[in-house]
Coordinates of C-alpha atoms in Angstrom, one line a residue:
M1152 CA 26.4 5.5 9.7
Y1153 CA 24.6 4.7 13.0
S1154 CA 21.4 6.2 14.4
V1155 CA 21.5 7.7 17.9
L1156 CA 18.2 6.0 18.5
E1157 CA 18.4 2.5 20.0
H1158 CA 15.4 0.3 19.1
G1159 CA 13.7 -3.0 19.7
D1160 CA 10.5 -3.6 17.8
I1161 CA 10.1 -0.8 15.2
Y1162 CA 8.2 0.3 12.2
L1163 CA 10.6 2.1 9.9
E1164 CA 9.9 3.8 6.5
F1165 CA 12.0 6.0 4.2
D1166 CA 12.6 7.1 0.6
F1167 CA 15.9 6.2 -1.0
M1168 CA 17.6 6.8 -4.3
L1169 CA 20.3 4.8 -6.0
P1170 CA 22.4 5.6 -9.1
Q1171 CA 23.0 2.9 -11.7
G1172 CA 24.8 -0.1 -10.2
A1173 CA 24.8 1.2 -6.6
N1174 CA 24.5 -1.0 -3.5
S1175 CA 23.6 -0.1 0.0
G1176 CA 21.6 -1.6 2.9
I1177 CA 19.8 -0.8 6.1
Y1178 CA 20.7 -2.9 9.2
L1179 CA 18.0 -3.2 11.9
Q1180 CA 19.8 -3.2 15.3
S1181 CA 23.0 -2.9 13.2
R1182 CA 22.7 -6.7 12.7
Y1183 CA 19.9 -7.6 10.3
E1184 CA 20.3 -6.2 6.8
V1185 CA 17.6 -5.3 4.2
Q1186 CA 19.4 -4.9 1.0
L1187 CA 19.2 -1.8 -1.2
F1188 CA 20.4 -2.4 -4.7
D1189 CA 19.9 -1.2 -8.3
S1190 CA 17.8 -4.2 -9.4
W1191 CA 15.9 -2.3 -12.1
G1192 CA 15.1 -4.7 -15.0
A1193 CA 16.5 -7.8 -13.2
G1194 CA 14.5 -11.0 -13.7
R1195 CA 13.8 -13.4 -10.9
P1196 CA 15.2 -11.6 -7.8
K1197 CA 18.0 -13.1 -5.7
Y1198 CA 19.1 -12.5 -2.1
Q1199 CA 21.3 -9.6 -3.2
D1200 CA 18.5 -7.7 -4.9
A1201 CA 16.6 -4.7 -3.6
G1202 CA 14.5 -5.6 -0.6
A1203 CA 16.2 -8.9 0.0
I1204 CA 17.1 -10.0 3.5
Y1205 CA 20.8 -10.6 3.2
P1206 CA 22.1 -14.0 4.1
R1207 CA 24.1 -15.1 7.1
W1208 CA 27.8 -16.0 6.7
I1209 CA 30.1 -18.9 7.7
E1210 CA 33.6 -17.5 7.8
A1211 CA 35.3 -20.9 8.0
T1212 CA 33.9 -22.0 4.7
K1213 CA 33.2 -18.6 3.2
T1214 CA 29.6 -19.6 2.6
N1215 CA 26.3 -17.7 2.5
Y1216 CA 23.1 -19.3 3.9
E1217 CA 19.6 -18.4 5.0
G1218 CA 19.3 -15.4 2.6
H1219 CA 15.7 -14.4 1.6
A1220 CA 15.1 -13.1 -1.9
P1221 CA 12.1 -10.8 -2.3
R1222 CA 8.9 -12.4 -3.7
V1223 CA 9.0 -10.1 -6.8
N1224 CA 11.3 -7.5 -8.2
A1225 CA 9.6 -4.2 -7.1
S1226 CA 12.4 -1.9 -8.0
L1227 CA 12.2 1.4 -9.9
A1228 CA 14.7 2.8 -12.3
P1229 CA 18.0 4.3 -10.9
G1230 CA 17.7 8.0 -10.2
L1231 CA 14.1 7.7 -9.0
W1232 CA 12.9 8.0 -5.4
Q1233 CA 11.8 4.6 -4.1
H1234 CA 10.0 3.8 -0.8
L1235 CA 10.6 1.1 1.7
E1236 CA 8.6 0.1 4.8
I1237 CA 9.9 -2.3 7.4
H1238 CA 8.1 -4.0 10.3
F1239 CA 10.7 -5.5 12.6
Q1240 CA 10.4 -7.5 15.7
A1241 CA 13.5 -7.7 17.9
P1242 CA 14.7 -10.8 19.6
E1243 CA 13.6 -11.4 23.1
F1244 CA 15.6 -12.7 26.1
D1245 CA 14.9 -14.1 29.6
A1246 CA 16.3 -12.7 32.8
Q1247 CA 19.5 -14.8 32.3
G1248 CA 20.1 -13.3 28.9
R1249 CA 19.1 -16.5 27.0
K1250 CA 17.2 -15.8 23.7
T1251 CA 13.6 -16.9 24.0
K1252 CA 12.4 -15.5 20.7
S1253 CA 14.2 -14.9 17.4
A1254 CA 14.2 -11.6 15.5
M1255 CA 11.6 -11.4 12.7
F1256 CA 10.8 -9.2 9.7
S1257 CA 7.0 -9.4 10.0
K1258 CA 6.5 -7.4 6.8
I1259 CA 8.6 -5.5 4.2
V1260 CA 7.0 -3.4 1.5
L1261 CA 8.9 -2.0 -1.4
N1262 CA 7.3 0.7 -3.6
G1263 CA 3.8 -0.4 -2.4
V1264 CA 4.4 -4.2 -3.1
T1265 CA 4.7 -6.6 -0.2
I1266 CA 7.9 -8.6 -0.7
H1267 CA 8.3 -10.4 2.6
E1268 CA 6.1 -11.5 5.5
N1269 CA 7.0 -13.3 8.7
I1270 CA 10.6 -14.0 8.0
I1271 CA 12.2 -15.4 11.1
L1272 CA 16.0 -14.7 11.6
Q1273 CA 17.9 -17.4 13.5
G1274 CA 20.9 -15.1 13.8
V1275 CA 22.5 -12.0 12.5
T1276 CA 23.1 -11.4 8.7
R1277 CA 26.4 -11.0 7.0
G1278 CA 28.1 -7.7 7.8
A1279 CA 26.5 -7.3 11.2
V1280 CA 28.3 -5.1 13.8
S1281 CA 28.5 -8.2 16.1
E1282 CA 27.5 -11.8 16.2
A1283 CA 25.9 -11.2 19.6
E1284 CA 22.1 -10.5 19.4
V1285 CA 20.7 -7.9 21.8
A1286 CA 17.3 -6.5 22.8
K1287 CA 18.1 -2.9 21.7
A1288 CA 20.6 -1.3 19.4
P1289 CA 20.9 1.5 16.8
F1290 CA 20.1 0.9 13.1
R1291 CA 22.9 1.3 10.6
I1292 CA 23.0 2.5 7.0
Q1293 CA 25.6 1.0 4.7
G1294 CA 27.5 3.6 2.7
D1295 CA 30.6 2.0 1.3
H1296 CA 29.3 0.5 -1.9
G1297 CA 28.4 3.5 -3.9
P1298 CA 26.3 6.7 -3.5
V1299 CA 22.9 6.5 -1.9
A1300 CA 20.4 9.2 -0.8
F1301 CA 17.7 9.0 1.9
R1302 CA 14.8 11.3 2.8
N1303 CA 11.6 11.3 4.8
I1304 CA 12.9 8.8 7.4
K1305 CA 10.0 8.0 9.8
Y1306 CA 9.8 5.5 12.6
A1307 CA 7.5 4.3 15.4
L1308 CA 9.0 2.4 18.4
L1309 CA 6.7 -0.5 19.3
N1310 CA 7.6 -0.9 23.0
P1311 CA 5.7 -3.2 25.3
F1312 CA 3.7 -1.5 28.0
E1313 CA 1.6 -2.7 30.9
A1314 CA -2.1 -2.0 31.6
P1315 CA -3.5 -4.8 33.8
L1316 CA -7.1 -5.8 33.3
K1317 CA -9.1 -6.0 36.6
E1318 CA -12.5 -6.9 37.9
L1319 CA -13.9 -7.9 34.5
T1320 CA -17.5 -9.1 34.5
Y1321 CA -20.0 -10.0 31.8
Q1322 CA -23.7 -10.1 31.2
Y1323 CA -25.2 -12.4 28.5
Y1324 CA -28.6 -12.0 26.8
E1325 CA -29.9 -14.5 24.4
G1326 CA -32.1 -13.3 21.5
N1327 CA -32.3 -11.5 18.2
F1328 CA -31.2 -8.0 19.0
E1329 CA -31.0 -5.7 16.1
N1330 CA -29.7 -2.8 18.2
F1331 CA -28.8 -1.9 21.8
E1332 CA -32.3 -0.3 22.4
A1333 CA -33.7 -3.9 22.2
L1334 CA -31.0 -5.2 24.5
A1335 CA -31.8 -2.6 27.2
T1336 CA -35.2 -4.2 27.8
A1337 CA -34.2 -7.8 27.4
K1338 CA -34.2 -10.4 30.1
L1339 CA -30.7 -11.3 31.5
T1340 CA -29.7 -14.9 30.7
R1341 CA -26.6 -15.1 32.7
E1342 CA -23.8 -13.0 34.3
G1343 CA -20.5 -13.7 35.9
K1344 CA -16.8 -13.0 36.1
A1345 CA -14.5 -13.3 33.1
E1346 CA -10.7 -13.4 32.6
R1347 CA -10.9 -11.7 29.2
I1348 CA -13.5 -10.5 26.7
D1349 CA -14.7 -13.7 25.0
Y1350 CA -17.8 -14.2 22.8
T1351 CA -17.7 -18.0 23.6
L1352 CA -19.3 -17.1 27.0
A1353 CA -22.6 -16.9 25.0
D1354 CA -24.5 -20.1 24.5
N1355 CA -25.8 -19.0 21.1
V1356 CA -23.2 -16.9 19.4
N1357 CA -25.4 -15.9 16.5
R1358 CA -28.3 -14.6 18.6
M1359 CA -26.8 -12.8 21.5
G1360 CA -25.9 -9.7 23.4
L1361 CA -22.8 -9.4 25.5
V1362 CA -21.8 -6.6 27.9
F1363 CA -18.4 -6.6 29.5
T1364 CA -17.5 -4.2 32.3
G1365 CA -14.0 -3.9 33.8
K1366 CA -11.1 -1.7 34.9
I1367 CA -7.8 -1.0 33.3
E1368 CA -4.8 0.2 35.4
I1369 CA -2.8 2.9 33.6
K1370 CA 0.8 3.4 34.7
E1371 CA 1.7 6.2 32.4
A1372 CA -0.5 9.2 31.6
A1373 CA -0.9 9.6 27.8
N1374 CA -3.3 9.4 24.9
Y1375 CA -4.5 5.9 24.3
Q1376 CA -6.3 4.3 21.4
W1377 CA -9.2 1.9 22.1
I1378 CA -9.7 -0.6 19.2
L1379 CA -13.1 -2.3 19.1
Q1380 CA -13.6 -5.2 16.6
R1381 CA -16.6 -7.4 16.0
Y1382 CA -19.0 -8.9 13.5
G1383 CA -22.2 -7.0 14.1
S1384 CA -22.9 -4.0 16.3
G1385 CA -20.7 -2.8 19.1
K1386 CA -20.1 0.3 21.3
L1387 CA -17.7 1.4 24.1
S1388 CA -17.8 3.7 27.1
V1389 CA -14.8 4.8 29.1
D1390 CA -15.2 6.3 32.6
G1391 CA -19.0 6.7 31.9
K1392 CA -18.5 8.5 28.6
E1393 CA -19.4 6.9 25.3
V1394 CA -16.3 7.0 23.1
I1395 CA -17.4 4.6 20.3
P1396 CA -21.1 4.9 19.5
S1397 CA -23.2 1.9 18.3
E1398 CA -22.3 0.9 14.8
W1399 CA -22.5 -2.2 12.6
K1400 CA -19.0 -3.3 11.5
W1401 CA -17.1 -6.4 10.3
I1402 CA -13.9 -7.6 11.8
G1403 CA -11.6 -6.1 9.2
D1404 CA -13.0 -2.6 9.8
P1405 CA -12.3 -1.7 13.5
S1406 CA -13.7 1.3 15.4
I1407 CA -10.9 3.4 17.0
A1408 CA -11.3 6.1 19.7
T1409 CA -8.5 8.1 21.3
T1410 CA -8.8 9.1 25.0
Y1411 CA -6.5 10.7 27.5
L1412 CA -6.0 8.4 30.5
G1413 CA -4.3 9.5 33.6
V1414 CA -2.3 7.3 36.0
G1415 CA -4.7 5.0 37.9
E1416 CA -7.7 2.8 37.3
H1417 CA -10.3 3.5 34.6
T1418 CA -13.6 1.8 34.0
F1419 CA -14.8 0.7 30.6
T1420 CA -17.9 -1.1 29.2
A1421 CA -17.7 -2.9 25.9
S1422 CA -21.0 -4.1 24.4
Y1423 CA -21.7 -6.4 21.5
V1424 CA -24.9 -7.7 19.7
K1425 CA -25.2 -10.1 16.8
S1426 CA -28.4 -11.5 15.3
F1427 CA -27.3 -13.4 12.2
G1428 CA -25.3 -16.6 11.3
W1429 CA -24.0 -15.8 7.8
W1430 CA -20.8 -14.4 9.2
P1431 CA -18.5 -15.8 11.9
T1432 CA -18.7 -14.3 15.4
A1433 CA -16.0 -12.1 16.8
A1434 CA -15.7 -9.7 19.8
G1435 CA -12.4 -8.0 20.6
L1436 CA -11.0 -4.9 22.4
S1437 CA -7.4 -3.7 22.4
L1438 CA -5.6 -0.8 24.0
Q1439 CA -2.7 0.9 22.4
K1440 CA -0.5 4.0 23.1
T1441 CA 1.9 5.8 20.8
N1442 CA 5.1 3.8 20.4
G1443 CA 3.5 0.8 22.1
K1444 CA 2.3 -2.6 21.0
P1445 CA -1.5 -3.1 21.3
I1446 CA -2.6 -5.0 24.4
A1447 CA -5.5 -7.4 23.7
L1448 CA -8.2 -7.4 26.3
H1449 CA -9.8 -10.4 24.6
T1450 CA -9.0 -14.1 24.3
R1451 CA -7.4 -15.4 21.1
A1452 CA -10.5 -17.5 20.5
S1453 CA -12.7 -14.4 20.6
M1454 CA -10.9 -12.9 17.6
P1455 CA -10.7 -15.6 14.9
D1456 CA -8.8 -14.8 11.8
P1457 CA -11.0 -13.3 9.1
R1458 CA -12.0 -15.6 6.2
P1459 CA -9.3 -15.4 3.6
T1460 CA -10.4 -13.9 0.3
P1461 CA -9.1 -15.9 -2.7
L1462 CA -7.1 -14.1 -5.3
I1463 CA -8.8 -14.0 -8.7
A1464 CA -6.2 -12.7 -11.3
V1465 CA -5.9 -12.2 -15.0
G1466 CA -2.5 -12.9 -16.5
T1467 CA -0.8 -12.5 -19.9
K1468 CA 0.6 -15.2 -22.1
Q1469 CA 2.0 -14.9 -25.7
E1470 CA -0.2 -11.9 -26.7
P1471 CA -1.6 -8.8 -25.0
S1472 CA -4.5 -9.2 -22.6
L1473 CA -7.3 -6.6 -22.8
L1474 CA -9.7 -6.1 -19.9
R1475 CA -12.6 -3.6 -19.8
C1476 CA -13.4 -2.7 -16.2
F1477 CA -14.2 -0.1 -13.5
F1478 CA -10.9 1.2 -12.0
Q1479 CA -10.2 3.2 -8.9
H1480 CA -8.0 6.2 -9.7
L1481 CA -7.1 8.9 -7.3
K1482 CA -10.0 8.0 -5.0
K1483 CA -12.5 8.1 -7.9
K1484 CA -14.1 5.1 -9.6
K1485 CA -13.6 5.4 -13.4
T1486 CA -16.3 3.5 -15.3
H1487 CA -14.8 3.3 -18.8
V1488 CA -11.3 1.9 -18.4
I1489 CA -9.3 -0.7 -20.4
L1490 CA -6.3 -2.5 -18.9
V1491 CA -3.7 -3.7 -21.4
G1492 CA -1.4 -6.4 -20.2
D1493 CA 1.8 -7.1 -22.2
P1494 CA 3.7 -10.4 -22.2
S1495 CA 6.8 -8.4 -21.3
S1496 CA 5.1 -7.8 -17.9
T1497 CA 4.8 -4.0 -18.4
H1498 CA 1.1 -3.0 -18.4
Y1499 CA -1.1 0.1 -18.4
A1500 CA -4.6 1.4 -17.6
Y1501 CA -6.3 3.8 -20.0
D1502 CA -9.4 6.0 -19.5
L1503 CA -11.5 5.7 -22.6
N1504 CA -13.7 8.6 -21.7
Q1505 CA -10.8 11.0 -21.3
G1506 CA -8.2 9.5 -23.7
A1507 CA -5.9 9.5 -20.7
L1508 CA -3.2 7.2 -19.3
L1509 CA -4.1 6.4 -15.7
Q1510 CA -1.4 4.0 -14.4
V1511 CA 1.6 2.0 -15.6
W1512 CA 3.1 -0.9 -13.8
R1513 CA 5.5 -3.8 -14.0
G1514 CA 4.9 -7.4 -12.7
E1515 CA 1.7 -9.4 -12.6
F1516 CA -1.2 -8.0 -14.6
A1517 CA -4.7 -7.6 -13.0
N1518 CA -6.4 -8.4 -9.8
V1519 CA -10.1 -9.0 -10.5
T1520 CA -11.1 -10.3 -7.1
D1521 CA -13.4 -7.3 -6.4
M1522 CA -15.2 -8.0 -9.7
W1523 CA -15.9 -11.7 -9.3
H1524 CA -15.6 -12.7 -5.6
E1525 CA -19.0 -13.4 -4.1
R1526 CA -21.3 -10.4 -5.1
G1527 CA -18.4 -8.5 -6.6
E1528 CA -19.8 -5.3 -5.0
P1529 CA -16.8 -3.0 -5.6
Q1530 CA -16.8 -4.1 -9.3
T1531 CA -13.2 -2.8 -9.8
A1532 CA -10.0 -4.3 -11.2
S1533 CA -6.6 -3.2 -9.9
A1534 CA -2.9 -3.4 -10.9
M1535 CA -0.8 -6.1 -9.3
G1536 CA 2.7 -4.8 -9.6
V1537 CA 5.0 -1.8 -9.0
G1538 CA 4.4 1.3 -11.0
V1539 CA 3.3 4.9 -11.2
I1540 CA -0.1 6.5 -10.9
L1541 CA -0.5 9.3 -13.4
P1542 CA -2.8 12.4 -13.3
G1543 CA -5.2 11.0 -15.9
R1544 CA -5.4 14.0 -18.2
C1545 CA -6.1 14.0 -21.9
P1546 CA -2.9 14.8 -23.8
L1547 CA -4.6 17.2 -26.2
A1548 CA -6.0 20.6 -25.1
I1549 CA -7.6 23.5 -26.9
D1550 CA -8.4 26.8 -25.2
G1551 CA -6.3 26.3 -22.0
L1552 CA -5.3 23.2 -20.1
P1553 CA -8.5 21.7 -18.6
D1554 CA -8.4 18.9 -16.1
T1555 CA -11.3 17.0 -17.7
L1556 CA -13.1 17.1 -21.0
D1557 CA -16.8 16.7 -21.6
Q1558 CA -17.1 13.5 -23.6
Q1559 CA -20.5 14.7 -25.0
T1560 CA -19.4 18.1 -26.4
D1561 CA -15.6 18.2 -26.5
L1562 CA -14.0 14.7 -26.7
K1563 CA -15.7 11.9 -28.5
Y1564 CA -14.3 8.4 -28.2
Q1565 CA -14.5 6.5 -31.6
G1566 CA -13.4 3.0 -30.5
Y1567 CA -10.1 1.2 -30.9
Q1568 CA -8.5 -1.0 -33.5
L1569 CA -6.3 -4.0 -32.9
S1570 CA -3.0 -4.6 -34.8
A1571 CA -2.0 -8.0 -36.0
E1572 CA -0.2 -8.5 -32.7
R1573 CA -3.4 -7.4 -30.8
Y1574 CA -2.1 -4.1 -29.6
P1575 CA -4.9 -1.4 -29.5
T1576 CA -4.9 2.0 -31.1
F1577 CA -7.5 4.4 -29.5
K1578 CA -9.2 6.9 -31.8
Y1579 CA -10.7 10.3 -30.7
Q1580 CA -12.3 13.4 -32.2
Y1581 CA -11.6 16.6 -30.2
R1582 CA -13.7 19.3 -31.8
S1583 CA -12.0 19.7 -35.2
V1584 CA -8.9 17.8 -34.2
G1585 CA -8.7 14.0 -34.6
F1586 CA -6.1 11.9 -32.9
T1587 CA -5.1 8.4 -32.1
E1588 CA -3.0 6.9 -29.3
S1589 CA -1.1 3.7 -29.1
F1590 CA 1.5 2.2 -26.7
K1591 CA 4.2 -0.4 -26.9
V1592 CA 6.8 -1.7 -24.5
A1593 CA 10.4 -0.9 -25.3
T1594 CA 12.5 -3.9 -26.3
T1595 CA 14.3 -3.8 -22.9
G1596 CA 10.9 -4.0 -21.1
Q1597 CA 11.9 -0.9 -19.0
A1598 CA 9.9 1.8 -20.7
L1599 CA 6.4 2.3 -22.1
E1600 CA 6.5 4.1 -25.5
R1601 CA 3.6 6.4 -26.4
I1602 CA 2.7 7.4 -30.0
T1603 CA 0.1 10.1 -30.6
S1604 CA -0.9 10.8 -34.2
I1605 CA -2.7 14.2 -34.7
K1606 CA -4.8 15.3 -37.6
N1607 CA -5.6 19.1 -37.5
P1608 CA -7.2 19.9 -40.9
E1609 CA -8.2 23.5 -40.0
G1610 CA -4.7 24.3 -38.7
K1611 CA -5.9 25.5 -35.3
K1612 CA -3.5 26.0 -32.5
F1613 CA -3.5 23.2 -29.9
T1614 CA -1.5 22.2 -26.9
Y1615 CA 0.0 18.7 -26.4
R1616 CA 0.4 17.9 -22.7
L1617 CA 2.9 15.1 -22.0
A1618 CA 3.3 15.2 -18.2
Q1619 CA 2.0 16.9 -15.1
G1620 CA 3.3 17.0 -11.5
A1621 CA 4.3 19.1 -8.5
E1622 CA 7.7 19.4 -10.1
I1623 CA 9.2 18.8 -13.5
S1624 CA 12.9 19.3 -14.3
S1625 CA 15.0 18.8 -17.3
M1626 CA 17.8 16.3 -16.8
G1627 CA 19.3 17.0 -20.3
N1628 CA 19.3 15.1 -23.6
G1629 CA 15.5 15.0 -23.7
L1630 CA 15.0 13.4 -20.3
Y1631 CA 12.6 15.0 -17.8
A1632 CA 12.1 14.0 -14.1
V1633 CA 8.5 14.3 -13.1
D1634 CA 6.9 14.9 -9.7
G1635 CA 10.0 14.9 -7.6
Q1636 CA 11.6 12.1 -9.6
R1637 CA 8.8 9.6 -9.3
Y1638 CA 9.3 8.7 -13.0
F1639 CA 11.1 9.9 -16.2
I1640 CA 9.8 11.1 -19.5
R1641 CA 12.1 11.0 -22.6
V1642 CA 11.4 12.8 -25.8
A1643 CA 13.4 13.0 -29.1
D1644 CA 12.8 16.7 -29.7
P1645 CA 13.2 18.5 -26.4
A1646 CA 13.6 21.9 -28.1
N1647 CA 9.8 21.8 -28.9
Y1648 CA 8.8 21.4 -25.2
K1649 CA 8.5 23.8 -22.4
I1650 CA 7.6 23.6 -18.7
V1651 CA 4.7 25.8 -17.6
S1652 CA 2.6 26.3 -14.5
N1653 CA -1.1 25.5 -14.4
N1654 CA -3.4 25.4 -11.3
G1655 CA -0.5 25.0 -8.9
Q1656 CA 1.2 22.2 -11.0
K1657 CA 4.0 22.0 -13.5
E1658 CA 3.2 20.7 -17.0
L1659 CA 5.4 19.6 -19.8
I1660 CA 3.9 20.8 -23.1
F1661 CA 4.4 22.0 -26.6
E1662 CA 2.1 24.1 -28.8
S1663 CA 1.5 23.6 -32.5
A1664 CA -0.8 24.4 -35.4
Q1665 CA 0.5 21.7 -37.7
T1666 CA -2.1 19.8 -39.7
D1667 CA -0.4 16.4 -39.5
L1668 CA 1.8 15.4 -36.6
K1669 CA 3.1 12.3 -34.8
V1670 CA 4.4 12.7 -31.2
S1671 CA 6.5 9.9 -29.6
S1672 CA 7.7 9.7 -26.0
S1673 CA 8.9 7.1 -23.4
L1674 CA 7.8 6.8 -19.8
I1675 CA 10.5 5.2 -17.7
F1676 CA 9.9 3.9 -14.2

């Protein structure tokens, strides 16, 4: 199946679903394939696995070559919706049609995990519509190797556009300027013409103020985004109107303003001040329009690459790893969280305050860079693999289905106990009901099994809440698809469960007044 759209450089994202054993692919420009495959549970990924860049082909010798396996296996279970993001740069040609630049996948992200970066393609991959490379062509979906479903297909064409920079001048002030008010009364050190915005025009790059004024020629009326980057303070005016006010920023956190620009010349003024030496110096300004590549109005030297942050990670070996930490969950920092890493490479995060499962994932264990790098200001650990973020609700409820429980009056955490294999069992008292929770990875490594033991000596009615999402549907035989098939829950006794509505969500629950009960389920992703 071919798109009507013909593309060059493109950002493409979509959801896809594969049944067990299925195989498909997406061909950028109908020539460069990113593989779609049921790779759930596979070990070290190969060039035919999900997210791989399929190899090229020598017909004479029937040989594959130059295939690129994904860095990690980031696949979810068959029958679940998965998400793929592709950043593609098309080949470029001169006026005589000779290729001057090869095609490249600058980035591919599968289910939130980056699996490729900057993969250059010397030619088309196997199964291409043609051996001849072109500047523009449709994308193609492979549909002859089993069923496949797609939804939410989105794209952005990143076409080049022209906006010539004219009459650029600069003013340089030397001194410790904390703000632009101080710069306004300072003595001018030097001024002159400039080819591009460039902080190296300053003699002292750590004690300086720079003001650049120039014109930009717009050839197509549209909304444009101005992207201002710097270490220190900066501001921007366009046609005499301030569009980015003075603000201190670092290079990885740009200021962006959108303005409508008609055809013709427009004047801008970009100002920068810096009065410290403990960070590098940078001064940059770019212009971008919808479906267009950003145009840098600065020199390459004026925008050095940010200092790389080293990865500090915690792994697992022959026994489980337990990590107490702060943890970011649904835009909220949780302060009493334990991460449990399993040697099988299936891990989970658990909120000790709420007795709630926060996240499950597969792959590497924990990124603790934000806990230990330099000042460790964010103080949070994070998951390193592909997985599912869960609502984070306590499974037990009395008197309704509350989102949170008061750990002072309702739910009291009573610690955890380690088994001989170092797997934790968490213990709670919820009013008159006591319960424990433990987790183990299924022998296949493809599911997390949850065991909740409940002691209810007074025989009061309670609700056990197993899942919550926008949608929950029964797939039969005790299998439930949760939240639009983001993950599956399997139970052994489905007759006891029902799906109810609560605060605009669906919840999978059962109600009981038993005095002694053990509940088991499996989360499959």
